[in-house]
Tab-separated table of C-alpha atoms in Angstrom:
chain	number	residue	atom	x	y	z
S	17	UNK	CA	135.059	111.099	124.535
S	18	UNK	CA	132.562	110.573	121.737
S	19	UNK	CA	133.435	112.469	118.580
S	20	UNK	CA	130.868	115.104	117.554
S	21	UNK	CA	130.333	113.530	114.126
S	22	UNK	CA	129.582	110.204	115.773
S	23	UNK	CA	127.185	111.853	118.199
S	24	UNK	CA	125.402	113.611	115.347
S	25	UNK	CA	125.183	110.296	113.498
S	26	UNK	CA	123.701	108.662	116.552
S	27	UNK	CA	121.093	111.395	117.024
S	28	UNK	CA	120.152	112.568	113.567
S	29	UNK	CA	121.010	109.834	111.073
S	30	UNK	CA	118.316	107.501	112.292
S	31	UNK	CA	114.794	106.969	110.937
S	32	UNK	CA	112.706	110.063	111.757
S	33	UNK	CA	109.945	107.760	112.997
S	34	UNK	CA	112.001	107.157	116.156
S	35	UNK	CA	111.329	110.725	117.326
S	36	UNK	CA	107.615	110.167	116.729
S	37	UNK	CA	107.692	106.891	118.665
S	38	UNK	CA	109.442	108.481	121.653
S	39	UNK	CA	106.953	111.348	121.702
S	40	UNK	CA	103.999	108.963	121.511
S	41	UNK	CA	105.392	106.820	124.342
S	42	UNK	CA	106.017	109.976	126.391
S	43	UNK	CA	102.353	110.905	126.080
S	44	UNK	CA	101.293	107.479	127.367
S	45	UNK	CA	103.693	107.721	130.313
S	46	UNK	CA	102.380	111.173	131.220
S	47	UNK	CA	98.836	109.845	131.639
S	48	UNK	CA	100.071	106.769	133.496
S	49	UNK	CA	101.731	108.995	136.111
S	50	UNK	CA	98.449	110.739	136.812
S	51	UNK	CA	98.651	113.836	134.635
S	52	UNK	CA	95.584	115.130	132.789
S	53	UNK	CA	95.056	115.651	129.085
S	54	UNK	CA	95.335	119.400	129.709
S	55	UNK	CA	98.951	118.941	130.831
S	56	UNK	CA	99.576	116.802	127.748
S	57	UNK	CA	98.082	119.485	125.508
S	58	UNK	CA	100.269	122.195	127.050
S	59	UNK	CA	103.425	120.091	126.657
S	60	UNK	CA	102.447	119.252	123.079
S	61	UNK	CA	102.019	122.931	122.227
S	62	UNK	CA	105.407	123.712	123.788
S	63	UNK	CA	107.043	120.990	121.680
S	64	UNK	CA	105.354	122.320	118.567
S	65	UNK	CA	106.428	125.917	119.284
S	66	UNK	CA	110.042	124.829	119.883
S	67	UNK	CA	109.969	122.856	116.635
S	68	UNK	CA	108.751	125.879	114.687
S	69	UNK	CA	111.478	128.075	116.206
S	70	UNK	CA	114.170	125.504	115.372
S	71	UNK	CA	112.981	125.267	111.779
S	72	UNK	CA	112.843	129.052	111.465
S	73	UNK	CA	116.267	129.865	112.897
S	74	UNK	CA	118.349	126.908	111.719
S	75	UNK	CA	116.765	126.847	108.257
S	76	UNK	CA	117.782	123.254	107.625
S	77	UNK	CA	114.403	121.755	107.017
S	78	UNK	CA	115.293	118.209	106.093
S	79	UNK	CA	116.832	116.933	109.368
S	80	UNK	CA	114.375	118.831	111.554
S	81	UNK	CA	111.033	118.790	109.697
S	82	UNK	CA	110.052	115.720	111.693
S	83	UNK	CA	110.087	117.858	114.855
S	84	UNK	CA	106.730	119.327	113.808
S	85	UNK	CA	105.089	115.953	114.478
S	86	UNK	CA	106.518	115.453	117.962
S	87	UNK	CA	103.909	117.615	119.693
S	88	UNK	CA	100.862	116.015	117.980
S	89	UNK	CA	102.298	112.529	118.580
S	90	UNK	CA	102.768	113.271	122.274
S	91	UNK	CA	99.150	114.420	122.596
S	92	UNK	CA	97.875	111.453	120.569
S	93	UNK	CA	99.556	109.000	122.940
S	94	UNK	CA	97.985	110.666	125.970
S	95	UNK	CA	94.548	110.808	124.357
S	96	UNK	CA	94.405	107.179	123.219
S	97	UNK	CA	95.641	105.805	126.540
S	98	UNK	CA	93.253	108.012	128.519
S	99	UNK	CA	90.357	106.821	126.365
S	100	UNK	CA	91.362	103.210	126.947
S	101	UNK	CA	91.431	103.716	130.719
S	102	UNK	CA	88.139	105.644	130.755
S	103	UNK	CA	86.359	103.035	128.654
S	104	UNK	CA	87.446	100.219	130.964
S	105	UNK	CA	86.700	102.097	134.179
S	106	UNK	CA	83.294	103.148	132.855
S	107	UNK	CA	82.160	99.533	132.564
S	108	UNK	CA	83.437	98.640	136.033
S	109	UNK	CA	81.603	101.613	137.521
S	110	UNK	CA	78.387	100.648	135.752
S	111	UNK	CA	78.179	97.116	137.097
S	112	UNK	CA	79.505	97.942	140.612
S	113	UNK	CA	79.590	94.231	141.575
S	114	UNK	CA	75.987	93.748	140.434
S	115	UNK	CA	74.722	90.749	138.495
S	116	UNK	CA	74.046	91.251	134.802
S	117	UNK	CA	72.119	89.572	131.992
S	118	UNK	CA	74.242	89.470	128.872
S	119	UNK	CA	74.537	88.252	125.314
S	120	UNK	CA	77.932	86.761	124.517
S	121	UNK	CA	79.794	85.910	121.330
S	122	UNK	CA	82.112	82.955	121.939
S	123	UNK	CA	85.667	83.598	120.696
S	124	UNK	CA	87.653	80.766	122.230
S	125	UNK	CA	87.095	77.516	124.152
S	126	UNK	CA	90.104	75.967	125.897
S	127	UNK	CA	90.429	72.806	127.934
S	128	UNK	CA	92.514	73.635	131.002
S	129	UNK	CA	94.425	71.549	133.527
S	130	UNK	CA	92.782	72.742	136.731
S	131	UNK	CA	91.643	70.863	139.855
S	132	UNK	CA	88.176	72.486	139.798
S	133	UNK	CA	87.393	73.659	136.283
S	134	UNK	CA	87.396	71.846	132.980
S	135	UNK	CA	87.084	74.600	130.397
S	136	UNK	CA	87.862	78.297	129.987
S	137	UNK	CA	85.690	80.260	127.571
S	138	UNK	CA	86.552	83.691	126.216
S	139	UNK	CA	83.505	85.567	124.951
S	140	UNK	CA	82.808	89.109	123.779
S	141	UNK	CA	79.965	90.860	125.603
S	142	UNK	CA	77.634	92.080	122.864
S	143	UNK	CA	74.790	93.361	125.073
S	144	UNK	CA	74.440	93.639	128.831
S	145	UNK	CA	71.790	94.743	131.316
S	146	UNK	CA	71.734	94.991	135.090
S	147	UNK	CA	69.652	92.094	136.407
S	148	UNK	CA	67.742	94.216	138.919
S	149	UNK	CA	67.029	97.421	137.020
S	150	UNK	CA	67.280	96.146	133.402
S	151	UNK	CA	69.459	99.161	132.675
S	152	UNK	CA	71.573	98.820	129.533
S	153	UNK	CA	75.346	98.917	129.952
S	154	UNK	CA	77.905	100.111	127.410
S	155	UNK	CA	80.253	97.142	126.970
S	156	UNK	CA	82.574	98.478	124.220
S	157	UNK	CA	82.975	94.897	122.931
S	158	UNK	CA	85.055	93.750	125.875
S	159	UNK	CA	85.592	90.092	126.745
S	160	UNK	CA	84.514	87.959	129.687
S	161	UNK	CA	86.422	84.891	130.876
S	162	UNK	CA	84.066	82.077	131.894
S	163	UNK	CA	85.252	79.107	133.943
S	164	UNK	CA	83.026	76.034	133.845
S	165	UNK	CA	83.138	72.488	135.144
S	166	UNK	CA	80.801	71.077	132.483
S	167	UNK	CA	81.330	70.087	128.901
S	168	UNK	CA	80.667	73.090	126.666
S	169	UNK	CA	77.851	72.340	124.198
S	170	UNK	CA	78.589	75.475	122.163
S	171	UNK	CA	81.041	76.324	119.404
S	172	UNK	CA	83.139	79.330	118.484
S	173	UNK	CA	81.091	82.153	116.861
S	174	UNK	CA	77.922	81.063	118.709
S	175	UNK	CA	75.853	83.797	120.345
S	176	UNK	CA	74.570	82.745	123.764
S	177	UNK	CA	72.726	84.413	126.636
S	178	UNK	CA	73.494	84.149	130.343
S	179	UNK	CA	71.457	85.539	133.221
S	180	UNK	CA	72.503	86.708	136.667
S	181	UNK	CA	76.191	86.699	135.829
S	182	UNK	CA	78.355	87.949	138.675
S	183	UNK	CA	81.637	89.271	137.330
S	184	UNK	CA	84.663	89.069	139.600
S	185	UNK	CA	86.639	92.238	139.056
S	186	UNK	CA	90.442	92.539	139.351
S	187	UNK	CA	91.627	92.425	142.944
S	188	UNK	CA	94.888	94.313	142.403
S	189	UNK	CA	96.116	97.256	140.346
S	190	UNK	CA	98.481	95.068	138.315
S	191	UNK	CA	95.686	92.627	137.448
S	192	UNK	CA	93.397	95.519	136.567
S	193	UNK	CA	96.028	96.886	134.183
S	194	UNK	CA	96.455	93.440	132.654
S	195	UNK	CA	92.704	93.098	132.091
S	196	UNK	CA	92.645	96.579	130.579
S	197	UNK	CA	95.376	95.564	128.122
S	198	UNK	CA	93.612	92.312	127.202
S	199	UNK	CA	90.205	94.074	127.017
S	200	UNK	CA	88.781	91.715	129.641
S	201	UNK	CA	86.135	92.973	132.076
S	202	UNK	CA	86.649	90.173	134.564
S	203	UNK	CA	86.038	86.489	135.260
S	204	UNK	CA	83.025	84.442	136.260
S	205	UNK	CA	82.030	80.859	137.003
S	206	UNK	CA	78.972	79.750	135.057
S	207	UNK	CA	76.898	76.638	134.510
S	208	UNK	CA	76.689	76.106	130.753
S	209	UNK	CA	73.444	74.173	131.217
S	210	UNK	CA	71.793	77.500	132.056
S	211	UNK	CA	73.088	79.216	128.920
S	212	UNK	CA	70.812	79.577	125.915
S	213	UNK	CA	71.905	79.412	122.309
S	214	UNK	CA	70.665	82.477	120.441
S	215	UNK	CA	72.367	82.117	117.075
S	216	UNK	CA	74.774	79.738	115.378
S	217	UNK	CA	75.985	80.944	111.967
S	218	UNK	CA	75.851	78.331	109.234
S	219	UNK	CA	79.261	79.325	107.955
S	220	UNK	CA	81.957	80.802	110.184
S	221	UNK	CA	85.543	81.245	109.046
S	222	UNK	CA	86.772	81.816	112.622
S	223	UNK	CA	85.007	78.670	113.830
S	224	UNK	CA	86.525	76.631	111.024
S	225	UNK	CA	90.047	77.863	111.858
S	226	UNK	CA	89.595	77.298	115.586
S	227	UNK	CA	88.257	73.769	115.238
S	228	UNK	CA	90.972	72.859	112.750
S	229	UNK	CA	93.603	74.139	115.182
S	230	UNK	CA	92.124	72.122	118.055
S	231	UNK	CA	91.833	68.977	115.917
S	232	UNK	CA	95.481	69.265	114.843
S	233	UNK	CA	96.481	69.850	118.469
S	234	UNK	CA	94.572	66.761	119.662
S	235	UNK	CA	95.964	64.588	116.878
S	236	UNK	CA	99.543	65.527	117.726
S	237	UNK	CA	98.870	65.028	121.432
S	238	UNK	CA	97.716	61.452	120.834
S	239	UNK	CA	100.910	60.592	118.936
S	240	UNK	CA	103.382	61.760	121.603
S	241	UNK	CA	104.128	61.020	125.221
S	242	UNK	CA	102.987	63.582	127.775
S	243	UNK	CA	106.494	64.928	128.441
S	244	UNK	CA	107.402	65.108	124.747
S	245	UNK	CA	104.179	66.817	123.790
S	246	UNK	CA	104.488	69.274	126.675
S	247	UNK	CA	107.832	70.438	125.310
S	248	UNK	CA	106.586	70.430	121.703
S	249	UNK	CA	103.447	72.380	122.625
S	250	UNK	CA	105.366	74.997	124.567
S	251	UNK	CA	108.297	75.430	122.175
S	252	UNK	CA	106.627	74.980	118.783
S	253	UNK	CA	102.903	75.640	119.307
S	254	UNK	CA	103.078	78.277	122.040
S	255	UNK	CA	100.522	76.543	124.294
S	256	UNK	CA	101.747	76.138	127.878
S	257	UNK	CA	98.354	75.546	129.523
S	258	UNK	CA	98.394	71.751	129.338
S	259	UNK	CA	99.891	68.969	131.464
S	260	UNK	CA	100.589	71.170	134.478
S	261	UNK	CA	102.818	68.619	136.212
S	262	UNK	CA	105.048	68.021	133.169
S	263	UNK	CA	105.027	71.747	132.356
S	264	UNK	CA	106.251	72.644	135.844
S	265	UNK	CA	109.030	70.044	135.554
S	266	UNK	CA	110.029	71.434	132.153
S	267	UNK	CA	110.119	74.974	133.536
S	268	UNK	CA	112.280	73.850	136.453
S	269	UNK	CA	114.789	72.115	134.186
S	270	UNK	CA	115.011	75.071	131.807
S	271	UNK	CA	115.415	77.426	134.758
S	272	UNK	CA	118.207	75.253	136.148
S	273	UNK	CA	120.121	75.495	132.850
S	274	UNK	CA	119.282	79.178	132.343
S	275	UNK	CA	117.290	78.639	129.156
S	276	UNK	CA	113.778	79.477	130.371
S	277	UNK	CA	113.451	82.097	127.646
S	278	UNK	CA	113.418	79.322	125.035
S	279	UNK	CA	109.965	78.273	126.259
S	280	UNK	CA	108.482	81.673	125.438
S	281	UNK	CA	108.046	81.769	121.672
S	282	UNK	CA	109.636	84.845	120.157
S	283	UNK	CA	111.495	85.993	117.090
S	284	UNK	CA	114.142	83.287	117.588
S	285	UNK	CA	111.570	80.529	117.147
S	286	UNK	CA	110.128	82.129	114.027
S	287	UNK	CA	113.611	82.646	112.566
S	288	UNK	CA	114.404	78.949	113.085
S	289	UNK	CA	111.105	77.988	111.460
S	290	UNK	CA	111.742	80.267	108.464
S	291	UNK	CA	115.360	79.103	108.072
S	292	UNK	CA	114.268	75.465	107.931
S	293	UNK	CA	111.689	76.165	105.252
S	294	UNK	CA	114.014	78.423	103.244
S	295	UNK	CA	116.625	75.671	103.205
S	296	UNK	CA	113.979	73.145	102.138
S	297	UNK	CA	112.652	75.391	99.368
S	298	UNK	CA	116.125	75.603	97.832
S	299	UNK	CA	115.608	72.111	96.441
S	300	UNK	CA	112.375	73.065	94.670
S	301	UNK	CA	113.058	74.384	91.134
S	302	UNK	CA	110.596	77.274	90.977
S	303	UNK	CA	110.960	81.031	90.544
S	304	UNK	CA	112.355	83.058	93.425
S	305	UNK	CA	109.188	85.124	93.926
S	306	UNK	CA	107.064	81.965	93.937
S	307	UNK	CA	109.283	80.571	96.696
S	308	UNK	CA	108.841	83.755	98.701
S	309	UNK	CA	105.065	83.646	98.250
S	310	UNK	CA	105.055	80.003	99.359
S	311	UNK	CA	107.168	80.852	102.383
S	312	UNK	CA	104.741	83.639	103.329
S	313	UNK	CA	101.814	81.208	103.031
S	314	UNK	CA	103.529	78.564	105.182
S	315	UNK	CA	104.439	81.135	107.852
S	316	UNK	CA	100.907	82.545	107.833
S	317	UNK	CA	99.441	79.069	108.362
S	318	UNK	CA	101.881	78.501	111.230
S	319	UNK	CA	100.860	81.834	112.759
S	320	UNK	CA	97.116	81.104	112.490
S	321	UNK	CA	97.185	77.560	113.852
S	322	UNK	CA	99.354	78.210	116.915
S	323	UNK	CA	99.031	80.229	120.110
S	324	UNK	CA	100.771	83.565	119.799
S	325	UNK	CA	102.463	86.018	122.162
S	326	UNK	CA	103.309	89.684	121.682
S	327	UNK	CA	106.965	88.891	120.908
S	328	UNK	CA	106.006	86.291	118.312
S	329	UNK	CA	103.476	88.744	116.851
S	330	UNK	CA	106.225	91.375	116.552
S	331	UNK	CA	108.501	88.935	114.751
S	332	UNK	CA	105.695	87.890	112.402
S	333	UNK	CA	104.847	91.484	111.492
S	334	UNK	CA	108.540	92.210	110.848
S	335	UNK	CA	108.794	89.194	108.580
S	336	UNK	CA	105.692	90.228	106.616
S	337	UNK	CA	106.992	93.775	106.261
S	338	UNK	CA	110.297	92.523	104.884
S	339	UNK	CA	108.523	90.355	102.328
S	340	UNK	CA	106.284	93.228	101.223
S	341	UNK	CA	109.365	95.353	100.551
S	342	UNK	CA	110.966	92.397	98.765
S	343	UNK	CA	108.051	92.143	96.332
S	344	UNK	CA	108.265	95.906	95.782
S	345	UNK	CA	111.999	95.486	95.046
S	346	UNK	CA	112.775	98.063	97.737
S	347	UNK	CA	115.192	98.005	100.665
S	348	UNK	CA	113.735	98.103	104.166
S	349	UNK	CA	115.542	99.884	106.981
S	350	UNK	CA	115.702	97.469	109.931
S	351	UNK	CA	115.456	100.151	112.594
S	352	UNK	CA	112.606	101.863	110.787
S	353	UNK	CA	110.629	98.603	110.503
S	354	UNK	CA	110.905	97.908	114.242
S	355	UNK	CA	109.867	101.467	115.103
S	356	UNK	CA	106.917	101.311	112.727
S	357	UNK	CA	105.647	98.041	114.192
S	358	UNK	CA	106.120	99.379	117.728
S	359	UNK	CA	104.011	102.453	116.986
S	360	UNK	CA	101.307	100.379	115.268
S	361	UNK	CA	101.047	98.012	118.262
S	362	UNK	CA	100.918	100.892	120.762
S	363	UNK	CA	98.304	102.787	118.750
S	364	UNK	CA	96.117	99.673	118.731
S	365	UNK	CA	96.713	98.996	122.444
S	366	UNK	CA	98.622	101.670	124.453
S	367	UNK	CA	98.529	99.594	127.653
S	368	UNK	CA	101.007	97.128	126.107
S	369	UNK	CA	103.781	99.578	127.004
S	370	UNK	CA	103.718	98.666	130.709
S	371	UNK	CA	104.229	94.918	130.413
S	372	UNK	CA	107.543	93.101	130.546
S	373	UNK	CA	106.984	90.920	127.487
S	374	UNK	CA	106.446	94.002	125.321
S	375	UNK	CA	109.342	95.915	126.875
S	376	UNK	CA	111.819	93.046	126.441
S	377	UNK	CA	110.707	92.087	122.952
S	378	UNK	CA	110.450	95.545	121.441
S	379	UNK	CA	112.958	97.390	123.634
S	380	UNK	CA	115.878	94.984	123.297
S	381	UNK	CA	115.241	94.451	119.584
S	382	UNK	CA	115.150	98.200	119.029
S	383	UNK	CA	118.342	98.704	121.044
S	384	UNK	CA	120.237	96.014	119.124
S	385	UNK	CA	119.048	97.408	115.783
S	386	UNK	CA	120.089	100.911	116.840
S	387	UNK	CA	123.573	99.739	117.891
S	388	UNK	CA	124.003	97.853	114.623
S	389	UNK	CA	122.881	100.907	112.645
S	390	UNK	CA	125.303	103.147	114.556
S	391	UNK	CA	128.198	100.748	113.929
S	392	UNK	CA	127.443	100.755	110.208
S	393	UNK	CA	127.539	104.561	110.154
S	394	UNK	CA	130.879	104.655	112.010
S	395	UNK	CA	132.323	102.014	109.676
S	396	UNK	CA	131.146	103.979	106.619
S	397	UNK	CA	132.722	107.164	108.012
S	398	UNK	CA	136.007	105.345	108.652
S	399	UNK	CA	136.069	104.027	105.082
S	400	UNK	CA	135.326	107.492	103.761
S	401	UNK	CA	138.085	109.093	105.847
S	402	UNK	CA	140.596	106.430	104.834
S	403	UNK	CA	139.809	106.954	101.152
S	404	UNK	CA	140.220	110.742	101.525
S	405	UNK	CA	143.520	110.438	103.352
S	406	UNK	CA	144.867	107.797	101.012
S	407	UNK	CA	147.814	109.162	98.966
S	408	UNK	CA	147.616	108.914	95.194
């Protein structure tokens, strides 16, 4: 049976932000299971009233003051997720499988290994009108995935126009939820010869970064065999959309040995990268803070010029947060940092909560950090008790 002091340590001696995170996630789940914002508001008010009563009767403000934020956090989670769903559904209802004329801002151009298509373009819909009625549509800066068989004569950051675009909407609820999370309205097949260039900025920082990344990728690809580069691209660069035959063989071998998770870049890959550079920087005779600044710069370059996943993004944010606290000469609570990053990611995109990559990356990391924190508390209590009981 768990001792009461240990139970209280487990519940109360944790970062107060964990209560806020749970409340926020609860609000998202409430909307996902079909409840309205009115139900969320009622539950939030009940939480707030209970918090006030606890603070009034117990009169121990410090451990319980955080309870006042549980109700508002619960309602905030419901509101943001409901707005995300409404915004996405509004666009789908407006087009209703009709063709549109649109202005697009190109964000990404990828060469894909596909039997029919050559390139996949991701573009933000800036303006859109129904082709028949010329009625304007609110796009909310969502993206459109364009498959094409031709060479793409455009560059990232170009503004182009397409007419009579027929958007294929998600065919299943799971795909619809995925598109909602990625802020994608759907897919289409387009002939780039029919697209018109509207504007090409003279200077574009995003275009420069994208083209540098692609040039580096192509240079490395030319210097390696197909099988070697497939592994290198998947493990180190995070791009698994090339060399489909070799990629499938690599997946099969990793699955056979039970190491498929190594192909999905996560915190482990970033830790290995950072450890290698930290060991290398030991041989450079410069100040400690200069080494840390250089390590941040190297990691940032690695983050920008590779393809990132949600787990790798979580690890990168954690690393940056640790370094910020290091420069401030302050100690960062591991559990608190993970909770903070989780809340930030879910505030920016509440739909992330329902996908396995987010759940495994954030959930397991949070659980391990919580267990480690609990063990430290128990160990500290045991040391304290042993010192009290020690005869003098």
